[in-house]
CSV table of C-alpha atoms in Angstrom, one decimal:
chain,number,residue,atom,x,y,z
O,8,MET,CA,25.5,42.5,127.7
O,9,THR,CA,26.9,39.5,125.8
O,10,ARG,CA,30.4,38.6,126.8
O,11,ARG,CA,32.8,38.7,123.8
O,12,ARG,CA,34.5,35.5,123.0
O,13,THR,CA,38.2,35.1,123.9
O,14,ILE,CA,40.9,32.7,122.9
O,15,ALA,CA,39.9,30.5,125.9
O,16,ASP,CA,36.6,29.8,124.3
O,17,ILE,CA,38.0,28.5,121.0
O,18,PRO,CA,37.9,24.7,120.4
O,19,THR,CA,41.4,23.3,119.7
O,20,PRO,CA,43.3,22.8,117.6
O,21,ALA,CA,42.7,26.1,115.8
O,22,LEU,CA,44.5,28.8,113.9
O,23,LEU,CA,44.6,32.3,115.2
O,24,VAL,CA,45.3,35.4,113.1
O,25,ASP,CA,46.7,38.4,114.9
O,26,VAL,CA,44.8,41.0,113.0
O,27,PRO,CA,46.9,44.1,113.9
O,28,ALA,CA,50.1,42.3,112.9
O,29,MET,CA,48.5,41.1,109.7
O,30,GLU,CA,47.4,44.6,108.8
O,31,ARG,CA,50.9,45.9,109.4
O,32,ASN,CA,52.3,43.3,107.1
O,33,ILE,CA,49.7,44.2,104.4
O,34,ARG,CA,50.5,47.9,104.8
O,35,ARG,CA,54.3,47.4,104.6
O,36,MET,CA,54.1,45.4,101.4
O,37,ALA,CA,51.6,47.9,99.8
O,38,GLU,CA,53.9,50.8,100.7
O,39,PHE,CA,56.9,49.1,99.2
O,40,PHE,CA,55.2,48.8,95.8
O,41,ALA,CA,53.3,52.1,96.0
O,42,GLU,CA,55.9,53.9,93.9
O,43,GLY,CA,56.0,51.3,91.2
O,44,PRO,CA,56.7,50.5,88.4
O,45,CYS,CA,56.5,46.9,89.7
O,46,ARG,CA,53.2,45.9,91.2
O,47,LEU,CA,52.2,43.2,93.7
O,48,ARG,CA,50.0,40.3,92.8
O,49,PRO,CA,49.4,38.6,96.2
O,50,HIS,CA,49.3,34.8,96.1
O,51,PHE,CA,45.9,33.6,97.3
O,52,LYS,CA,47.2,30.1,97.9
O,53,ALA,CA,49.1,31.3,101.0
O,54,HIS,CA,45.8,31.6,103.0
O,55,LYS,CA,42.9,30.8,100.7
O,56,THR,CA,40.8,33.2,102.7
O,57,PRO,CA,38.7,35.8,100.9
O,58,GLU,CA,38.6,38.2,103.8
O,59,ILE,CA,42.4,38.4,103.9
O,60,ALA,CA,42.6,38.8,100.1
O,61,ARG,CA,40.1,41.6,100.1
O,62,ARG,CA,42.2,43.5,102.6
O,63,GLN,CA,45.3,43.0,100.5
O,64,LEU,CA,43.6,44.3,97.4
O,65,ALA,CA,42.1,47.3,99.3
O,66,ALA,CA,45.5,48.3,100.6
O,67,GLY,CA,46.5,49.1,97.0
O,68,SER,CA,49.6,48.5,94.8
O,69,CYS,CA,48.1,45.3,93.4
O,70,SER,CA,47.7,44.3,89.8
O,71,GLY,CA,45.3,41.5,90.9
O,72,LEU,CA,45.6,38.1,92.6
O,73,THR,CA,47.7,35.0,92.0
O,74,CYS,CA,46.1,31.6,92.4
O,75,ALA,CA,47.6,28.1,92.3
O,76,THR,CA,44.5,26.1,91.2
O,77,VAL,CA,41.3,26.6,89.2
O,78,SER,CA,39.2,26.2,92.3
O,79,GLU,CA,41.2,29.0,94.1
O,80,ALA,CA,40.5,31.2,91.0
O,81,GLU,CA,36.8,30.4,91.1
O,82,THR,CA,36.7,31.5,94.7
O,83,ALA,CA,38.7,34.6,94.1
O,84,ALA,CA,36.6,35.7,91.1
O,85,ALA,CA,33.8,36.6,93.5
O,86,PHE,CA,35.8,39.7,94.6
O,87,CYS,CA,38.7,40.1,92.1
O,88,ASP,CA,38.6,40.9,88.4
O,89,ASP,CA,42.2,40.2,87.5
O,90,ILE,CA,43.5,36.7,88.3
O,91,LEU,CA,46.6,34.7,87.3
O,92,ILE,CA,46.6,31.0,87.7
O,93,ALA,CA,50.4,30.6,88.1
O,94,ASN,CA,50.3,26.9,87.3
O,95,GLU,CA,49.7,24.6,84.3
O,96,VAL,CA,46.0,23.7,83.7
O,97,LEU,CA,45.4,20.5,81.8
O,98,GLY,CA,42.4,18.4,81.0
O,99,PRO,CA,39.1,19.5,79.3
O,100,GLY,CA,37.2,19.8,82.5
O,101,LYS,CA,39.5,22.2,84.2
O,102,ALA,CA,40.1,24.1,80.9
O,103,ALA,CA,36.3,24.5,80.6
O,104,ARG,CA,36.2,26.0,84.1
O,105,VAL,CA,38.9,28.5,83.1
O,106,ALA,CA,36.9,29.5,80.0
O,107,ALA,CA,33.9,30.0,82.2
O,108,LEU,CA,35.9,32.4,84.4
O,109,ALA,CA,37.1,34.3,81.3
O,110,GLY,CA,33.4,35.2,80.7
O,111,ARG,CA,33.3,37.3,83.8
O,112,THR,CA,36.9,38.2,84.8
O,113,ASP,CA,40.3,38.9,83.3
O,114,ILE,CA,41.9,35.5,83.7
O,115,MET,CA,45.4,34.3,82.8
O,116,VAL,CA,47.1,30.9,83.0
O,117,ALA,CA,50.7,29.7,82.9
O,118,VAL,CA,51.6,27.4,80.1
O,119,ASP,CA,54.7,25.4,79.5
O,120,SER,CA,53.6,22.9,76.8
O,121,PRO,CA,51.5,22.7,73.6
O,122,ALA,CA,49.2,20.2,75.4
O,123,ALA,CA,48.2,22.7,78.1
O,124,LEU,CA,47.9,25.4,75.5
O,125,GLN,CA,45.5,23.3,73.3
O,126,ASP,CA,43.3,22.4,76.2
O,127,ILE,CA,42.8,26.0,77.2
O,128,ALA,CA,42.4,27.3,73.7
O,129,ALA,CA,39.8,24.7,72.8
O,130,ALA,CA,37.7,25.5,75.8
O,131,ALA,CA,38.0,29.2,75.2
O,132,ALA,CA,37.1,28.9,71.5
O,133,GLN,CA,34.0,26.9,72.4
O,134,ASP,CA,32.8,29.5,74.9
O,135,ARG,CA,33.9,32.4,72.5
O,136,VAL,CA,36.1,34.0,75.1
O,137,GLU,CA,39.7,34.8,75.3
O,138,VAL,CA,42.1,33.5,78.0
O,139,GLY,CA,45.4,35.3,78.7
O,140,VAL,CA,48.6,33.2,78.7
O,141,LEU,CA,51.9,33.7,80.4
O,142,VAL,CA,54.7,31.4,79.1
O,143,ASP,CA,56.0,29.7,82.2
O,144,VAL,CA,59.9,29.8,82.1
O,145,ASN,CA,62.1,27.6,84.2
O,146,VAL,CA,64.5,30.0,85.9
O,147,GLY,CA,66.2,27.4,88.1
O,148,LEU,CA,63.4,25.8,90.2
O,149,PRO,CA,63.3,22.1,89.2
O,150,ARG,CA,59.5,22.1,88.7
O,151,CYS,CA,57.4,23.4,85.8
O,152,GLY,CA,58.5,25.7,83.1
O,153,VAL,CA,59.9,25.7,79.6
O,154,ALA,CA,63.6,26.3,79.0
O,155,PRO,CA,64.6,30.0,78.7
O,156,GLY,CA,65.4,31.5,75.3
O,157,GLU,CA,64.5,29.7,72.0
O,158,GLU,CA,62.4,27.0,73.5
O,159,ALA,CA,60.3,29.6,75.3
O,160,LEU,CA,60.1,31.7,72.1
O,161,ALA,CA,58.8,28.7,70.2
O,162,LEU,CA,56.0,28.2,72.7
O,163,ALA,CA,55.2,32.0,72.7
O,164,ARG,CA,54.9,31.9,68.9
O,165,ASN,CA,52.5,28.9,69.3
O,166,VAL,CA,50.4,30.9,71.8
O,167,ALA,CA,50.3,34.0,69.5
O,168,ASP,CA,49.1,31.8,66.6
O,169,THR,CA,46.4,30.0,68.5
O,170,PRO,CA,42.8,31.3,68.5
O,171,GLY,CA,41.1,31.6,71.9
O,172,VAL,CA,44.1,32.7,73.8
O,173,ARG,CA,46.2,35.8,74.0
O,174,LEU,CA,49.9,36.0,74.7
O,175,ARG,CA,50.3,38.4,77.7
O,176,GLY,CA,53.9,37.8,78.7
O,177,VAL,CA,56.1,35.4,80.7
O,178,MET,CA,56.5,34.2,84.3
O,179,GLY,CA,59.3,32.5,86.2
O,180,TYR,CA,59.3,31.7,89.9
O,181,GLU,CA,62.6,31.6,91.6
O,182,GLY,CA,61.3,29.3,94.4
O,183,HIS,CA,64.8,27.7,94.8
O,184,VAL,CA,66.0,31.1,96.0
O,185,VAL,CA,63.4,32.6,98.3
O,186,ALA,CA,64.4,30.8,101.5
O,187,ILE,CA,68.2,31.4,101.3
O,188,GLU,CA,69.1,33.0,104.6
O,189,GLU,CA,72.3,34.8,103.6
O,190,ARG,CA,71.1,38.0,102.0
O,191,PRO,CA,74.1,38.4,99.5
O,192,ARG,CA,73.7,34.8,98.3
O,193,ARG,CA,69.9,35.2,98.0
O,194,GLU,CA,70.3,38.4,96.1
O,195,ALA,CA,72.9,37.0,93.7
O,196,SER,CA,70.8,33.9,93.1
O,197,ALA,CA,67.6,35.9,92.5
O,198,ARG,CA,69.4,38.1,90.0
O,199,GLU,CA,70.8,35.1,88.2
O,200,ALA,CA,67.3,33.6,87.9
O,201,MET,CA,65.9,36.9,86.6
O,202,ASP,CA,68.6,37.1,84.0
O,203,ARG,CA,67.2,33.9,82.6
O,204,LEU,CA,63.7,35.3,82.6
O,205,LEU,CA,64.6,38.7,81.2
O,206,SER,CA,66.8,37.2,78.5
O,207,THR,CA,63.7,35.3,77.4
O,208,VAL,CA,61.7,38.6,77.4
O,209,ARG,CA,64.2,40.2,75.0
O,210,VAL,CA,64.0,37.2,72.7
O,211,VAL,CA,60.2,37.2,72.6
O,212,ARG,CA,60.1,41.0,72.0
O,213,ASP,CA,62.8,40.9,69.4
O,214,ALA,CA,60.6,38.4,67.5
O,215,GLY,CA,57.8,41.0,67.5
O,216,LEU,CA,55.6,39.3,70.0
O,217,PRO,CA,53.9,41.0,72.9
O,218,CYS,CA,55.4,40.6,76.4
O,219,ASP,CA,53.7,43.2,78.6
O,220,ILE,CA,53.7,41.1,81.8
O,221,VAL,CA,56.8,39.7,83.5
O,222,SER,CA,55.6,38.0,86.7
O,223,ALA,CA,58.0,36.5,89.3
O,224,GLY,CA,59.1,36.7,92.9
O,225,GLY,CA,58.0,35.6,96.3
O,226,THR,CA,58.1,36.8,99.9
O,227,GLY,CA,61.8,36.1,100.3
O,228,THR,CA,62.8,38.0,97.2
O,229,TYR,CA,60.1,40.7,96.9
O,230,ASP,CA,62.6,43.5,97.6
O,231,ILE,CA,65.2,42.1,95.3
O,232,THR,CA,63.2,40.8,92.3
O,233,GLY,CA,60.7,43.7,92.8
O,234,ARG,CA,63.4,46.2,92.1
O,235,ILE,CA,64.9,44.6,89.0
O,236,ASP,CA,64.2,46.6,85.9
O,237,GLY,CA,61.8,44.7,83.6
O,238,VAL,CA,59.9,42.7,86.2
O,239,THR,CA,56.4,44.0,86.3
O,240,GLU,CA,54.8,42.1,89.2
O,241,ILE,CA,55.6,40.0,92.2
O,242,GLN,CA,53.7,36.9,93.3
O,243,ALA,CA,54.4,37.1,97.1
O,244,GLY,CA,52.0,35.4,99.4
O,245,SER,CA,53.4,34.3,102.8
O,246,TYR,CA,54.3,37.8,103.9
O,247,VAL,CA,50.8,38.5,105.0
O,248,LEU,CA,50.9,36.0,107.9
O,249,MET,CA,54.5,34.7,107.8
O,250,ASP,CA,55.9,31.4,109.1
O,251,THR,CA,59.0,30.2,110.8
O,252,ALA,CA,60.7,29.5,107.5
O,253,TYR,CA,60.4,33.1,106.3
O,254,ALA,CA,60.9,34.5,109.8
O,255,ARG,CA,64.5,33.5,109.6
O,256,LEU,CA,65.1,36.0,106.8
O,257,ASP,CA,65.9,39.7,107.0
O,258,ILE,CA,62.4,40.9,105.8
O,259,PRO,CA,60.2,43.3,107.8
O,260,PHE,CA,57.1,41.1,108.3
O,261,GLU,CA,55.7,39.8,111.5
O,262,GLN,CA,54.5,36.3,112.4
O,263,ALA,CA,50.7,36.9,112.5
O,264,ILE,CA,49.3,33.3,112.6
O,265,SER,CA,49.7,30.7,115.4
O,266,LEU,CA,48.3,27.3,116.1
O,267,LEU,CA,46.3,27.1,119.4
O,268,GLY,CA,46.4,23.9,121.3
O,269,THR,CA,45.3,22.5,124.6
O,270,VAL,CA,47.8,20.7,126.9
O,271,LEU,CA,46.6,17.1,127.4
O,272,SER,CA,49.3,15.8,129.6
O,273,ARG,CA,52.5,16.5,131.4
O,274,PRO,CA,54.1,13.1,131.6
O,275,SER,CA,57.3,14.4,133.0
O,276,PRO,CA,58.7,17.7,134.3
O,277,THR,CA,60.3,18.5,131.0
O,278,VAL,CA,57.7,17.3,128.5
O,279,CYS,CA,54.1,18.2,127.8
O,280,VAL,CA,51.7,16.9,125.2
O,281,ALA,CA,49.2,19.1,123.3
O,282,ASP,CA,46.3,18.3,121.0
O,283,CYS,CA,47.9,19.9,117.9
O,284,GLY,CA,49.5,17.1,115.9
O,285,HIS,CA,50.2,17.0,112.2
O,286,LYS,CA,46.5,16.8,111.3
O,287,SER,CA,46.4,20.4,112.3
O,288,CYS,CA,49.9,21.6,111.3
O,289,THR,CA,52.3,20.4,108.6
O,290,PHE,CA,56.0,20.0,109.0
O,291,ASP,CA,57.4,19.8,105.5
O,292,HIS,CA,59.5,22.8,106.4
O,293,GLY,CA,60.3,21.4,109.9
O,294,VAL,CA,58.3,21.2,113.1
O,295,PRO,CA,56.5,24.3,114.4
O,296,SER,CA,58.1,26.5,117.0
O,297,VAL,CA,56.7,27.1,120.5
O,298,ARG,CA,55.4,30.6,121.2
O,299,ASP,CA,55.9,32.4,124.5
O,300,ILE,CA,57.7,29.6,126.4
O,301,VAL,CA,61.5,30.3,126.5
O,302,GLY,CA,63.5,27.1,125.9
O,303,ALA,CA,60.5,25.1,124.8
O,304,PHE,CA,60.6,23.2,121.4
O,305,VAL,CA,58.6,20.6,119.6
O,306,LEU,CA,60.1,17.1,119.8
O,307,HIS,CA,57.6,15.3,117.6
O,308,LEU,CA,54.2,15.5,115.9
O,309,SER,CA,51.9,12.5,115.6
O,310,ASP,CA,48.4,12.5,114.2
O,311,GLU,CA,46.7,14.3,117.1
O,312,HIS,CA,49.6,15.0,119.5
O,313,ALA,CA,52.4,17.5,119.7
O,314,LEU,CA,55.2,16.3,122.0
O,315,ILE,CA,56.9,19.4,123.4
O,316,ALA,CA,60.1,19.7,125.4
O,317,ILE,CA,59.7,22.4,128.2
O,318,PRO,CA,61.8,23.7,131.0
O,319,ALA,CA,61.1,21.9,134.3
O,320,SER,CA,60.2,25.4,135.7
O,321,ALA,CA,57.6,26.1,133.1
O,322,ASP,CA,54.2,26.9,134.7
O,323,ILE,CA,52.0,24.7,132.4
O,324,ALA,CA,49.5,22.0,133.2
O,325,PRO,CA,46.9,19.8,131.5
O,326,GLY,CA,44.0,22.1,130.4
O,327,ASP,CA,46.3,25.1,129.7
O,328,ARG,CA,46.5,26.6,126.3
O,329,ILE,CA,49.7,26.6,124.2
O,330,GLN,CA,50.5,28.3,120.9
O,331,LEU,CA,52.8,27.1,118.1
O,332,TRP,CA,54.3,29.1,115.2
O,333,PRO,CA,53.7,27.1,111.9
O,334,SER,CA,56.7,26.4,109.8
O,335,HIS,CA,54.8,26.6,106.5
O,336,ILE,CA,51.5,28.4,106.4
O,337,ASP,CA,50.2,27.4,103.0
O,338,PRO,CA,49.6,23.7,103.7
O,339,THR,CA,48.9,24.3,107.4
O,340,ILE,CA,46.0,26.6,106.7
O,341,ASN,CA,44.7,24.1,104.1
O,342,LEU,CA,44.0,21.7,107.0
O,343,HIS,CA,41.5,24.1,108.6
O,344,ASP,CA,38.0,25.2,107.8
O,345,VAL,CA,38.3,28.6,109.5
O,346,LEU,CA,40.7,31.2,110.9
O,347,TYR,CA,40.0,32.9,114.2
O,348,ALA,CA,40.7,36.6,113.8
O,349,VAL,CA,41.9,37.9,117.2
O,350,GLU,CA,43.0,41.1,118.8
O,351,ALA,CA,45.0,40.4,121.9
O,352,GLU,CA,42.9,37.8,123.7
O,353,THR,CA,39.6,38.7,122.0
O,354,VAL,CA,38.0,36.9,119.0
O,355,VAL,CA,36.8,39.6,116.7
O,356,ASP,CA,35.7,37.5,113.7
O,357,VAL,CA,35.8,34.0,112.2
O,358,TRP,CA,36.9,33.8,108.6
O,359,PRO,CA,36.2,30.8,106.4
O,360,VAL,CA,39.1,29.3,104.5
O,361,SER,CA,36.8,29.1,101.5
O,362,ALA,CA,39.4,27.8,98.9
O,363,ARG,CA,40.9,25.1,101.1
O,364,GLY,CA,41.3,21.6,99.7
O,365,TYR,CA,39.6,20.8,96.3
O,366,PRO,CA,36.1,22.2,96.4
O,367,GLU,CA,35.3,20.6,93.1
O,368,THR,CA,35.4,17.2,94.6
O,369,ARG,CA,33.0,18.3,97.4
O,370,ARG,CA,30.4,19.0,94.7
O,371,GLU,CA,30.2,15.3,94.1
O,372,LEU,CA,28.3,15.1,97.5
O,373,ARG,CA,25.5,17.5,96.5
């Protein structure tokens, strides 16, 4: 009888997915949206892993998937027929790829400028397909998005008058709000952001234009924005695996992904060094946390090393395994080719992170 692989057999550094915990997260979110009317559109960029996305869709309560890039959408189109690219898509090359997707799936893109609109429309008209458009509204996050109200209406009119595209609605991501730890302040800020979005919805509808989809929200505001009348779907992503940034909030999801490393050295009684540096774990949201060693914390990440403070009494030596909780799963997962699906200490599957990086550039090597 072949021995089943265990965590001890995995080469490090590596990402482990606690499958039972992940499944509980998927179920909790699906149950929250089961009664409607708001639906869930899980964000594929959080994990970029088809097997996880398939499980999210199978759990129900979903309107489709959200993607951040054209290449993510191309990967997702193999198993999902309703995709929103919640990002601006510019340039004839990328626009042509969106049009190609429209020939086999219901595809929508976010637009916040006439330039982006014209690129998409030209490609769609050439392929004789129709691409859905959501007007991207700036609701407070200093990133993309057109100003609420009249400026958004002007762009919506432009969309409605342009062949090759169809105005489907609006979107606005309150990303400046989702990580606020104090619940009352997070809720007030989310409602303020949605007031900007929904006031735009009223202006667009009063002008006689269609606005069926109102897409917003994230993991930190799913139960706030997802209960605001008029919002039709939530783009939450991190809930499925979680990270330390979201784990600080009062939301009912478990940390289900950890970074496995091997201890390389214990240079002093209160310090150990592991092989999981920032080439395997990002720290844009702070350094990762140490799992299962009370009082331990990460001091520093270099390319290939994690310098970890540990209690002098900790029973850990070179060759031992150590696990870290990532602080931000999206870019951390992007550093890895596979996720190891585990149940307790047993490896039950290995999942490719198929949409990591920029697959279109890898085609140059063929």
